[in-house]
mmCIF file with all atom_site columns, C-alpha atoms in Angstrom:
data_model
loop_
_atom_site.group_PDB
_atom_site.id
_atom_site.type_symbol
_atom_site.label_atom_id
_atom_site.label_alt_id
_atom_site.label_comp_id
_atom_site.label_asym_id
_atom_site.label_entity_id
_atom_site.label_seq_id
_atom_site.pdbx_PDB_ins_code
_atom_site.Cartn_x
_atom_site.Cartn_y
_atom_site.Cartn_z
_atom_site.occupancy
_atom_site.B_iso_or_equiv
_atom_site.pdbx_formal_charge
_atom_site.auth_seq_id
_atom_site.auth_comp_id
_atom_site.auth_asym_id
_atom_site.auth_atom_id
_atom_site.pdbx_PDB_model_num
ATOM 1  C CA . ASN T 1 1  ? -3.883  13.539  -21.611 1.00 50.00 ? 1  ASN T CA 1
ATOM 2  C CA . GLY T 1 2  ? -1.122  11.983  -19.578 1.00 61.00 ? 2  GLY T CA 1
ATOM 3  C CA . SER T 1 3  ? 0.666   8.729   -19.948 1.00 69.00 ? 3  SER T CA 1
ATOM 4  C CA . GLY T 1 4  ? 0.779   5.433   -18.154 1.00 79.00 ? 4  GLY T CA 1
ATOM 5  C CA . ALA T 1 5  ? -1.592  2.584   -17.563 1.00 86.00 ? 5  ALA T CA 1
ATOM 6  C CA . PHE T 1 6  ? -5.348  3.002   -17.174 1.00 91.00 ? 6  PHE T CA 1
ATOM 7  C CA . GLN T 1 7  ? -5.516  6.686   -18.175 1.00 90.00 ? 7  GLN T CA 1
ATOM 8  C CA . GLU T 1 8  ? -9.035  6.048   -19.481 1.00 92.00 ? 8  GLU T CA 1
ATOM 9  C CA . GLU T 1 9  ? -10.288 5.836   -15.888 1.00 91.00 ? 9  GLU T CA 1
ATOM 10 C CA . LYS T 1 10 ? -9.933  9.633   -15.712 1.00 93.00 ? 10 LYS T CA 1
ATOM 11 C CA . TRP T 1 11 ? -12.556 9.848   -18.483 1.00 95.00 ? 11 TRP T CA 1
ATOM 12 C CA . LEU T 1 12 ? -15.403 8.379   -16.396 1.00 96.00 ? 12 LEU T CA 1
ATOM 13 C CA . GLY T 1 13 ? -18.346 10.768  -16.291 1.00 97.00 ? 13 GLY T CA 1
ATOM 14 C CA . LYS T 1 14 ? -16.956 12.841  -19.163 1.00 98.00 ? 14 LYS T CA 1
ATOM 15 C CA . THR T 1 15 ? -17.884 13.137  -22.835 1.00 97.00 ? 15 THR T CA 1
ATOM 16 C CA . LEU T 1 16 ? -15.752 12.602  -25.954 1.00 96.00 ? 16 LEU T CA 1
ATOM 17 C CA . PHE T 1 17 ? -16.418 15.178  -28.697 1.00 97.00 ? 17 PHE T CA 1
ATOM 18 C CA . PHE T 1 18 ? -15.517 14.342  -32.305 1.00 97.00 ? 18 PHE T CA 1
ATOM 19 C CA . GLY T 1 19 ? -14.991 17.297  -34.632 1.00 95.00 ? 19 GLY T CA 1
ATOM 20 C CA . ASP T 1 20 ? -17.276 20.282  -34.018 1.00 90.00 ? 20 ASP T CA 1
ATOM 21 C CA . GLU T 1 21 ? -18.228 20.220  -30.318 1.00 89.00 ? 21 GLU T CA 1
ATOM 22 C CA . THR T 1 22 ? -21.656 21.727  -31.011 1.00 90.00 ? 22 THR T CA 1
ATOM 23 C CA . ALA T 1 23 ? -22.700 19.420  -33.859 1.00 92.00 ? 23 ALA T CA 1
ATOM 24 C CA . GLY T 1 24 ? -20.292 16.460  -34.117 1.00 95.00 ? 24 GLY T CA 1
ATOM 25 C CA . PRO T 1 25 ? -20.754 12.988  -32.647 1.00 97.00 ? 25 PRO T CA 1
ATOM 26 C CA . THR T 1 26 ? -20.352 12.513  -28.895 1.00 97.00 ? 26 THR T CA 1
ATOM 27 C CA . VAL T 1 27 ? -19.779 9.529   -26.625 1.00 98.00 ? 27 VAL T CA 1
ATOM 28 C CA . SER T 1 28 ? -20.419 9.623   -22.883 1.00 98.00 ? 28 SER T CA 1
ATOM 29 C CA . ILE T 1 29 ? -17.922 7.526   -20.883 1.00 97.00 ? 29 ILE T CA 1
ATOM 30 C CA . THR T 1 30 ? -20.069 5.595   -18.446 1.00 97.00 ? 30 THR T CA 1
ATOM 31 C CA . VAL T 1 31 ? -18.380 2.702   -16.635 1.00 96.00 ? 31 VAL T CA 1
ATOM 32 C CA . ARG T 1 32 ? -15.137 0.750   -16.157 1.00 94.00 ? 32 ARG T CA 1
ATOM 33 C CA . ASP T 1 33 ? -14.677 -2.458  -18.172 1.00 94.00 ? 33 ASP T CA 1
ATOM 34 C CA . THR T 1 34 ? -14.231 -5.491  -15.926 1.00 93.00 ? 34 THR T CA 1
ATOM 35 C CA . ARG T 1 35 ? -12.102 -7.853  -17.973 1.00 91.00 ? 35 ARG T CA 1
ATOM 36 C CA . CYS T 1 36 ? -12.633 -11.579 -18.439 1.00 89.00 ? 36 CYS T CA 1
ATOM 37 C CA . SER T 1 37 ? -10.233 -14.273 -19.624 1.00 88.00 ? 37 SER T CA 1
ATOM 38 C CA . MET T 1 38 ? -10.621 -13.195 -23.278 1.00 90.00 ? 38 MET T CA 1
ATOM 39 C CA . ILE T 1 39 ? -8.028  -10.480 -22.643 1.00 89.00 ? 39 ILE T CA 1
ATOM 40 C CA . SER T 1 40 ? -5.479  -13.298 -22.290 1.00 92.00 ? 40 SER T CA 1
ATOM 41 C CA . LEU T 1 41 ? -6.046  -14.724 -25.793 1.00 93.00 ? 41 LEU T CA 1
ATOM 42 C CA . ASN T 1 42 ? -3.718  -13.709 -28.611 1.00 90.00 ? 42 ASN T CA 1
ATOM 43 C CA . PRO T 1 43 ? -6.091  -12.631 -31.430 1.00 89.00 ? 43 PRO T CA 1
ATOM 44 C CA . ASP T 1 44 ? -3.793  -14.037 -34.135 1.00 92.00 ? 44 ASP T CA 1
ATOM 45 C CA . THR T 1 45 ? -2.930  -17.418 -32.635 1.00 91.00 ? 45 THR T CA 1
ATOM 46 C CA . ILE T 1 46 ? -5.654  -17.943 -29.982 1.00 89.00 ? 46 ILE T CA 1
ATOM 47 C CA . THR T 1 47 ? -2.834  -18.906 -27.615 1.00 93.00 ? 47 THR T CA 1
ATOM 48 C CA . ALA T 1 48 ? -3.694  -18.191 -23.993 1.00 92.00 ? 48 ALA T CA 1
ATOM 49 C CA . THR T 1 49 ? -1.372  -16.012 -21.930 1.00 91.00 ? 49 THR T CA 1
ATOM 50 C CA . PRO T 1 50 ? -2.907  -16.011 -18.429 1.00 90.00 ? 50 PRO T CA 1
ATOM 51 C CA . ASP T 1 51 ? -0.298  -13.560 -17.146 1.00 92.00 ? 51 ASP T CA 1
ATOM 52 C CA . VAL T 1 52 ? -2.081  -10.744 -19.011 1.00 90.00 ? 52 VAL T CA 1
ATOM 53 C CA . LEU T 1 53 ? -5.292  -11.041 -16.969 1.00 91.00 ? 53 LEU T CA 1
ATOM 54 C CA . LYS T 1 54 ? -3.317  -11.669 -13.776 1.00 93.00 ? 54 LYS T CA 1
ATOM 55 C CA . ALA T 1 55 ? -1.446  -8.396  -14.337 1.00 92.00 ? 55 ALA T CA 1
ATOM 56 C CA . VAL T 1 56 ? -4.708  -6.469  -14.853 1.00 91.00 ? 56 VAL T CA 1
ATOM 57 C CA . VAL T 1 57 ? -6.156  -8.017  -11.685 1.00 92.00 ? 57 VAL T CA 1
ATOM 58 C CA . ARG T 1 58 ? -3.104  -6.991  -9.657  1.00 93.00 ? 58 ARG T CA 1
ATOM 59 C CA . ALA T 1 59 ? -2.728  -3.539  -11.172 1.00 92.00 ? 59 ALA T CA 1
ATOM 60 C CA . ASN T 1 60 ? -6.332  -2.365  -11.404 1.00 92.00 ? 60 ASN T CA 1
ATOM 61 C CA . ASN T 1 61 ? -8.784  -4.730  -9.702  1.00 91.00 ? 61 ASN T CA 1
ATOM 62 C CA . THR T 1 62 ? -9.629  -6.559  -12.998 1.00 92.00 ? 62 THR T CA 1
ATOM 63 C CA . ASN T 1 63 ? -10.567 -3.306  -14.792 1.00 92.00 ? 63 ASN T CA 1
ATOM 64 C CA . ALA T 1 64 ? -9.039  -2.322  -18.126 1.00 91.00 ? 64 ALA T CA 1
ATOM 65 C CA . GLY T 1 65 ? -10.811 0.036   -20.477 1.00 92.00 ? 65 GLY T CA 1
ATOM 66 C CA . VAL T 1 66 ? -14.125 1.854   -20.284 1.00 95.00 ? 66 VAL T CA 1
ATOM 67 C CA . TYR T 1 67 ? -17.535 1.644   -21.908 1.00 96.00 ? 67 TYR T CA 1
ATOM 68 C CA . GLY T 1 68 ? -19.205 4.538   -23.641 1.00 97.00 ? 68 GLY T CA 1
ATOM 69 C CA . THR T 1 69 ? -22.676 5.395   -24.867 1.00 98.00 ? 69 THR T CA 1
ATOM 70 C CA . VAL T 1 70 ? -23.265 7.320   -28.081 1.00 98.00 ? 70 VAL T CA 1
ATOM 71 C CA . THR T 1 71 ? -25.081 10.478  -27.060 1.00 97.00 ? 71 THR T CA 1
ATOM 72 C CA . ARG T 1 72 ? -25.090 12.223  -30.447 1.00 97.00 ? 72 ARG T CA 1
ATOM 73 C CA . THR T 1 73 ? -24.602 10.627  -33.850 1.00 97.00 ? 73 THR T CA 1
ATOM 74 C CA . GLY T 1 74 ? -22.713 12.103  -36.773 1.00 95.00 ? 74 GLY T CA 1
ATOM 75 C CA . SER T 1 75 ? -19.933 11.523  -39.270 1.00 92.00 ? 75 SER T CA 1
ATOM 76 C CA . LEU T 1 76 ? -16.386 10.559  -38.329 1.00 93.00 ? 76 LEU T CA 1
ATOM 77 C CA . SER T 1 77 ? -13.345 11.129  -40.499 1.00 93.00 ? 77 SER T CA 1
ATOM 78 C CA . VAL T 1 78 ? -9.613  10.452  -40.424 1.00 95.00 ? 78 VAL T CA 1
ATOM 79 C CA . GLY T 1 79 ? -7.745  13.333  -38.786 1.00 95.00 ? 79 GLY T CA 1
ATOM 80 C CA . GLN T 1 80 ? -10.857 14.694  -37.080 1.00 94.00 ? 80 GLN T CA 1
ATOM 81 C CA . SER T 1 81 ? -10.215 16.439  -33.769 1.00 96.00 ? 81 SER T CA 1
ATOM 82 C CA . ILE T 1 82 ? -11.246 14.697  -30.548 1.00 96.00 ? 82 ILE T CA 1
ATOM 83 C CA . SER T 1 83 ? -11.641 16.394  -27.195 1.00 96.00 ? 83 SER T CA 1
ATOM 84 C CA . ILE T 1 84 ? -12.944 15.329  -23.795 1.00 96.00 ? 84 ILE T CA 1
ATOM 85 C CA . LYS T 1 85 ? -14.827 17.399  -21.239 1.00 95.00 ? 85 LYS T CA 1
#
């Protein structure tokens, strides 16, 4: 829903529904993810790129991503619908 950086911040306090909204798995979006220096490491080469974290600090007060809590378990499958409310 939308485009641009940090769209996940709009999800705070909402729930992701996977598949059938009444019976499928759900994840409650609970808190912003305050990033550490690990975001600056290339996962393939382990080369540090400090500009990545610096950009996140400037753009969004060190936050990038969100944490969620599983609130209902169930099966996931490729192509399954996902909605947020």
